[in-house]
Amino acid sequence: MGAAACTLLWGVSSSEEVVKAILGGDKALKFFNITGQTMESFVKSLDGDVKELDSDENQFVFALAGIVTNVAAIACGREFLVNSSRVLLDTILQLLGDLKPGQCTKLKVLMLMSLYNVSINLKGLKYISESPGFIPLLWWLLSDPDAEVCLHVLRLVQSVVLEPEVFSKSASEFRSSLPLQRILAMSKSRNPHLQTAAQELLEDLRALECDA
């Protein structure tokens, strides 16, 4: 029942009016706190490979992550998460580091999409990018064998690169540890979306070098 209800809420939370209604209630903060705790418990319970993808527990957790992604896709949702639910953002960053390459890729993608959506808000991008170990986490995630995971990592990297105020603070660490060969390989990927994202990032990096 919980999985079905959350999956239904995930679907309707793509509506701005629904997101505003969720945030307008007095249980919003509690909901996002419980969401973070549930996702954390789920990841800790994983033993090697992910459980059956169609299990109720998986669907419940994926739906919770999907709701966060949809909330973060709306301006007022991003603002709420950045101002009132930073613990959830910290949890997402931690869980992305806890999951092994190739493990639970659907959850990874949803969490990365959430972070990318939050990064559209400058305050959100600053908060995420100043998280300890953020740059090494990005490069580690780029080693994931799943193309969609890598695609959303590249989108998040591009958010950092394209915001001068944010990039200037991490430029030295960014450049010294950049997995250039990995990104070059992605720019020749057979996956057209991954290929395009990698090519665009390389062009952005070249432009920065020219401006330096």
XYZ file of C-alpha atoms in Angstrom:
212
model
C 0.000 0.000 0.000
C 2.796 2.417 0.920
C 4.629 1.710 -2.336
C 1.464 2.241 -4.378
C 0.604 5.496 -2.598
C 4.136 6.859 -2.980
C 4.264 5.854 -6.647
C 0.987 7.715 -7.193
C 2.347 10.794 -5.390
C 5.530 10.557 -7.473
C 3.423 10.765 -10.622
C 1.330 13.761 -9.564
C 4.284 15.625 -7.993
C 5.403 16.630 -11.481
C 2.675 19.300 -11.189
C 3.751 22.648 -9.735
C 0.408 23.006 -7.959
C 0.870 19.642 -6.239
C 4.407 20.574 -5.145
C 3.106 23.854 -3.705
C 0.396 21.930 -1.861
C 2.984 19.499 -0.442
C 5.220 22.340 0.730
C 2.288 24.355 2.049
C 1.358 21.710 4.590
C 2.872 21.531 8.069
C 4.271 18.032 7.495
C 6.619 18.854 4.592
C 9.821 19.022 6.629
C 8.958 15.817 8.482
C 8.205 14.090 5.170
C 11.607 14.982 3.721
C 13.395 14.004 6.939
C 11.692 10.596 6.868
C 12.474 10.290 3.151
C 16.184 10.768 3.829
C 16.148 8.285 6.708
C 14.265 5.705 4.628
C 16.662 6.008 1.704
C 19.622 5.712 4.076
C 18.209 2.588 5.740
C 17.527 1.047 2.338
C 21.080 1.610 1.094
C 22.554 0.261 4.343
C 20.429 -2.877 3.970
C 21.793 -3.672 0.518
C 24.020 -6.712 0.528
C 26.010 -6.763 -2.686
C 23.535 -6.523 -5.543
C 20.291 -4.582 -5.322
C 17.153 -6.422 -4.339
C 14.532 -7.365 -6.908
C 13.740 -4.219 -8.888
C 10.006 -4.801 -8.763
C 9.856 -5.437 -5.013
C 7.554 -3.199 -2.972
C 10.483 -1.947 -0.893
C 12.410 -0.880 -3.988
C 9.394 0.799 -5.550
C 8.705 2.627 -2.279
C 12.251 4.005 -2.059
C 12.426 4.851 -5.770
C 9.108 6.689 -5.483
C 10.368 8.713 -2.506
C 13.505 9.647 -4.458
C 11.346 10.499 -7.468
C 9.183 12.823 -5.379
C 12.323 14.668 -4.210
C 13.454 14.949 -7.844
C 10.104 16.419 -8.879
C 9.987 18.832 -5.939
C 13.503 20.028 -6.807
C 12.402 20.597 -10.405
C 10.113 23.442 -9.247
C 11.610 26.788 -8.151
C 9.766 26.893 -4.815
C 10.729 23.261 -4.211
C 14.414 23.977 -4.762
C 14.163 26.924 -2.403
C 12.543 24.767 0.279
C 15.138 21.995 0.023
C 18.049 24.446 0.118
C 16.695 26.487 3.020
C 14.883 23.905 5.134
C 15.984 20.399 4.166
C 19.760 20.459 3.885
C 19.978 17.260 5.907
C 18.270 15.487 3.001
C 20.783 16.960 0.527
C 23.640 15.807 2.786
C 22.100 12.334 2.931
C 21.814 12.137 -0.864
C 25.477 13.101 -1.273
C 26.487 10.528 1.337
C 24.434 7.745 -0.257
C 25.874 8.425 -3.701
C 29.274 7.777 -2.153
C 28.097 4.677 -0.294
C 26.644 2.881 -3.330
C 29.147 0.840 -5.318
C 29.679 1.311 -9.079
C 26.871 -0.442 -10.923
C 24.793 -0.838 -7.762
C 21.203 0.407 -7.584
C 21.561 2.600 -10.664
C 17.915 3.722 -10.733
C 18.212 5.212 -7.251
C 21.538 6.829 -8.176
C 20.011 8.435 -11.254
C 17.078 9.832 -9.268
C 19.390 11.243 -6.587
C 21.673 12.799 -9.214
C 18.655 14.326 -10.944
C 17.602 15.801 -7.587
C 21.028 17.360 -7.079
C 21.072 18.710 -10.627
C 17.651 20.286 -10.124
C 18.788 21.821 -6.828
C 21.917 23.146 -8.585
C 19.707 25.353 -10.794
C 19.313 27.459 -7.639
C 22.610 29.331 -7.071
C 22.366 28.939 -3.310
C 21.707 25.246 -3.867
C 24.691 24.861 -6.189
C 26.931 26.622 -3.676
C 25.762 24.377 -0.856
C 26.221 21.158 -2.816
C 29.593 22.139 -4.282
C 30.961 23.131 -0.868
C 30.096 19.733 0.596
C 33.304 17.973 1.765
C 34.600 15.583 -0.883
C 32.188 16.795 -3.574
C 34.703 16.893 -6.460
C 36.218 13.447 -5.691
C 32.650 12.105 -5.421
C 31.836 13.355 -8.937
C 34.937 11.744 -10.433
C 34.273 8.489 -8.573
C 30.694 8.410 -9.863
C 32.016 8.839 -13.409
C 33.562 5.381 -13.058
C 30.075 3.851 -12.887
C 29.409 1.409 -15.738
C 25.870 2.750 -16.217
C 25.598 5.351 -18.999
C 22.621 7.137 -17.437
C 24.439 7.573 -14.125
C 27.414 9.067 -15.966
C 25.130 11.324 -18.012
C 23.622 12.892 -14.906
C 27.044 13.246 -13.269
C 28.228 15.174 -16.342
C 25.186 17.447 -16.133
C 26.007 18.186 -12.494
C 29.668 18.832 -13.350
C 28.534 21.225 -16.066
C 26.439 23.141 -13.517
C 29.607 23.747 -11.499
C 31.724 24.659 -14.527
C 29.213 27.160 -15.918
C 28.825 29.146 -12.684
C 32.000 31.285 -12.313
C 31.373 32.176 -8.674
C 31.161 28.493 -7.754
C 33.808 27.134 -10.114
C 36.455 29.638 -8.992
C 36.410 28.136 -5.490
C 37.079 24.591 -6.670
C 38.979 25.256 -9.922
C 42.359 24.111 -8.620
C 41.092 20.801 -7.208
C 38.848 20.357 -10.244
C 41.641 20.750 -12.795
C 44.241 18.723 -10.887
C 41.983 15.681 -10.531
C 39.876 15.895 -13.716
C 39.461 12.383 -15.253
C 39.993 13.751 -18.749
C 40.532 10.391 -20.462
C 37.271 9.076 -19.034
C 35.360 12.125 -20.307
C 37.072 11.891 -23.705
C 35.984 8.252 -23.934
C 32.413 9.287 -23.117
C 32.527 11.889 -25.886
C 32.855 8.948 -28.296
C 30.195 6.826 -26.599
C 27.586 5.012 -28.652
C 24.999 6.486 -26.298
C 24.067 9.751 -28.074
C 22.964 11.553 -24.904
C 26.155 10.668 -23.023
C 28.260 11.556 -26.052
C 26.622 14.980 -26.395
C 26.924 15.777 -22.681
C 30.620 14.832 -22.656
C 31.328 16.864 -25.797
C 29.556 19.908 -24.359
C 31.516 19.636 -21.104
C 34.816 19.377 -23.005
C 33.890 22.488 -25.000
C 33.057 24.352 -21.784
C 36.395 23.305 -20.268
C 38.283 24.463 -23.375
C 36.506 27.816 -23.206
C 37.569 28.183 -19.575
C 41.183 27.425 -20.486
C 41.066 30.102 -23.181
C 39.680 32.622 -20.692
C 42.229 31.721 -18.029
